[in-house]
């Protein structure tokens, strides 16, 4: 039945085949594949309709007493950790008492000026990937795991130099976060995640009351392109109906973000073409014959054949950073390998996995208190279903711009999975007038990337030489970017242009 | 006179502005700018017509006695050089006795199996840049200069592991090569360079008779996209009229090569666009309003304005490797800085300059015997004019394919100056049928790049993560590439596809 090939067939081969030799080192992709598969299959089990107003919650019904929790959550010292001058907390926040649903968080305060610095929540994507695995331990957190799987080294460019940073494992089934109602793992989705994340935040602020009213920012990468705007929408909506600033949300920052399925997919193939990974012929055939609109259910053979050709070629590289080395040996070493802030070890996922599954580490983190019957994984293996995922988050971005919420979108320019091409197409589709033309932005005399500001305001910025996990590959530039974002200072003084 | 802006204006601002902070570290560009300027100005002082048959030379009239020269040319040891197991030679070959025109060469033999390995001539571009400065000391040669400017370290991936490699400073006025007839410096050009290079080779083979009849390959980068094919044409022509294999040319290899002015320029701007250096708007305006055909003498204001916008942005990065660091401090250090084969020091041009201008080095090299009244420079500052430069070398490539000469074209895929986009457009314009589809090629389990073979045969290959000077940025992959080329083995066994 040649003509019945569905789009899902493309995505399955495309993404799975890209990871043949990457096994655990790129688990985050499997979840995204599963989602795309169900989103784009003829069966359409995923609701891809646009976001509506979130379900209304009454604070009094969802906020539990947090007395004593903060003190208990304080992390004395992580095993193998170097000495540092800031405080860390880790623990569980119940988001649904009747289901026994609890989210694990890891909170890293800033050093000395923590009172004057904002609060920033970081979310990784997937769906199903852990902000502890990526954000905290491989990207913007203060520590990274050595190749011995048991000691840590410092990330000099940790974002807790700019903010008090909260990492959340969400939804239930991800990392240490769990539910006692096993059906929760089959019924995940964007909407329920946004609500649970919101309930988490309300309770967390109850536990850390000194952060109530603090300037608050939401950030994340990849599929957090969905999580972040939806959580923002939920926050804004409840502030509005409560007629009170329950959470003082000031802005959102999303990187290499899933924004708009159609342009994201087009941009991915165009990037493969313009970066000489696939031939110009294959790229133009895909552009001509494939239909990535949310309504398309099947593709002509010409499209399928061209995407198969693409599969063959992209298998050869890490599409999350087309110039990066691959991980060939994830075995732990007796002594830590020499580390370099400039070149993250491509096998870091293996070291993090080993570290997080140590009993002493879990005890120090106050994690896994219920003794889950499965390992902690960088990306969930228990989360099975995903009920809703809108085909676009653009309407939310437009809403935010109307109410002058700070919206920044960044892109590591060597990522081919959700590349800058996709992000540009998605932003272009908003047809916003340009305020500050595409220009370089600098850090330590070098071009850290390029950026454009649209009237409204919306800032789009690249980070030069960074893959999908921007702070892993360009920690200095990523820290400079987030400092600009938090301060609201444009990447270029507009008077210069 | 707004409408009289010429194309040259674009090129001058484009290229000079890109180098504001790079001064000496990128001298090679100035010569290319000068050439483009004169090629594209209304005055048209440069002859851009296609290549004709070379001027016929009689060997007996141009070959001089080389007795005793080889022995004198043997380099005992270069100052600051580590111990090695191969022989080096350096010296002058007179290419025109009456003008007193002599070319400096540096020859690095292979180690043990030198008798069984071919001879390869490497040429750098410009016009006016030295194969000693780039090829030998920063790219594929056995040594690189330390930051102290007086000691050398080894390049483990030197091409003399695959061939006996001859570096030539050409034409007169480049590096140590000179002419006693000062007008030669004003009357340089493609044609005279090809003839002088040919006379050089005949005499050099007389001096090194053991290489007569040896398999011979021509290789080079950038403007050597002109030098190499024209020298090849001259060799083939003289073999034909002599009815004898005077030089046993087997193939040519050109990288990030100037091939076809129109597609080269289009491809450069398209690369800026697809790599997020300039905005999509600027890129599409240039594509729509600029005319880069050899016949165009002026451009509309829309084009000029868009290229000015591009200038502003590309100034921020090293367009010869868009992800590379820049050189901010070219001062010599007392002790050599730590070196890494993976990351070439962006200030290497300064160290090479210092080393080459030392008297002990020049004596060891048998260079500068006539005591030139100017410094040795990576790219010539005495070469002023360039009389002819065809707008395309494609007719030559087609000629070579007809006679089954091996033709390989490679491209470091992070170069934006003569990028893979340009090279693909140029090769596409030949409308050759595909023999082996675009596919990855591997070295040490990783994708070293991508490649395609056209029927005829012509091979086009990228080197992943390499800038304009491919062996500087990816020495391992570059050595693997040249080994494939010399052996004539395709980068992928075609039975696999």
Coordinates of C-alpha atoms in Angstrom, one line a residue, chain A residues 3 5 30 36 39 74 78 85 102 105 160 170 194-195 231 278 336 350 369 383 385-386 402 409 431 433 438 451 473:
Chain A
X3 CA 0.3 5.5 -1.3
X5 CA 2.5 5.7 3.8
X30 CA 12.8 8.9 21.8
X36 CA 5.4 13.0 16.7
X39 CA 0.5 13.4 16.5
X74 CA 18.3 21.7 52.3
X78 CA 26.2 16.3 47.2
X85 CA 29.4 29.3 48.5
X102 CA 4.6 14.5 43.5
X105 CA 12.7 19.8 42.2
X160 CA 23.1 30.8 39.3
X170 CA 7.9 17.3 35.1
X194 CA 0.8 23.0 32.7
X195 CA -1.6 22.7 35.5
X231 CA 2.8 27.5 32.1
X278 CA 21.7 16.0 2.5
X336 CA 37.9 11.2 36.3
X350 CA 26.1 8.0 31.0
X369 CA 12.0 8.6 48.9
X383 CA 5.7 7.8 30.5
X385 CA 1.0 8.3 26.3
X386 CA 0.6 12.0 25.5
X402 CA 0.1 42.0 23.8
X409 CA 13.7 33.0 21.7
X431 CA 4.7 38.6 10.4
X433 CA 7.6 44.3 11.9
X438 CA 19.5 41.2 12.4
X451 CA 19.9 38.7 17.0
X473 CA 28.3 23.8 24.2

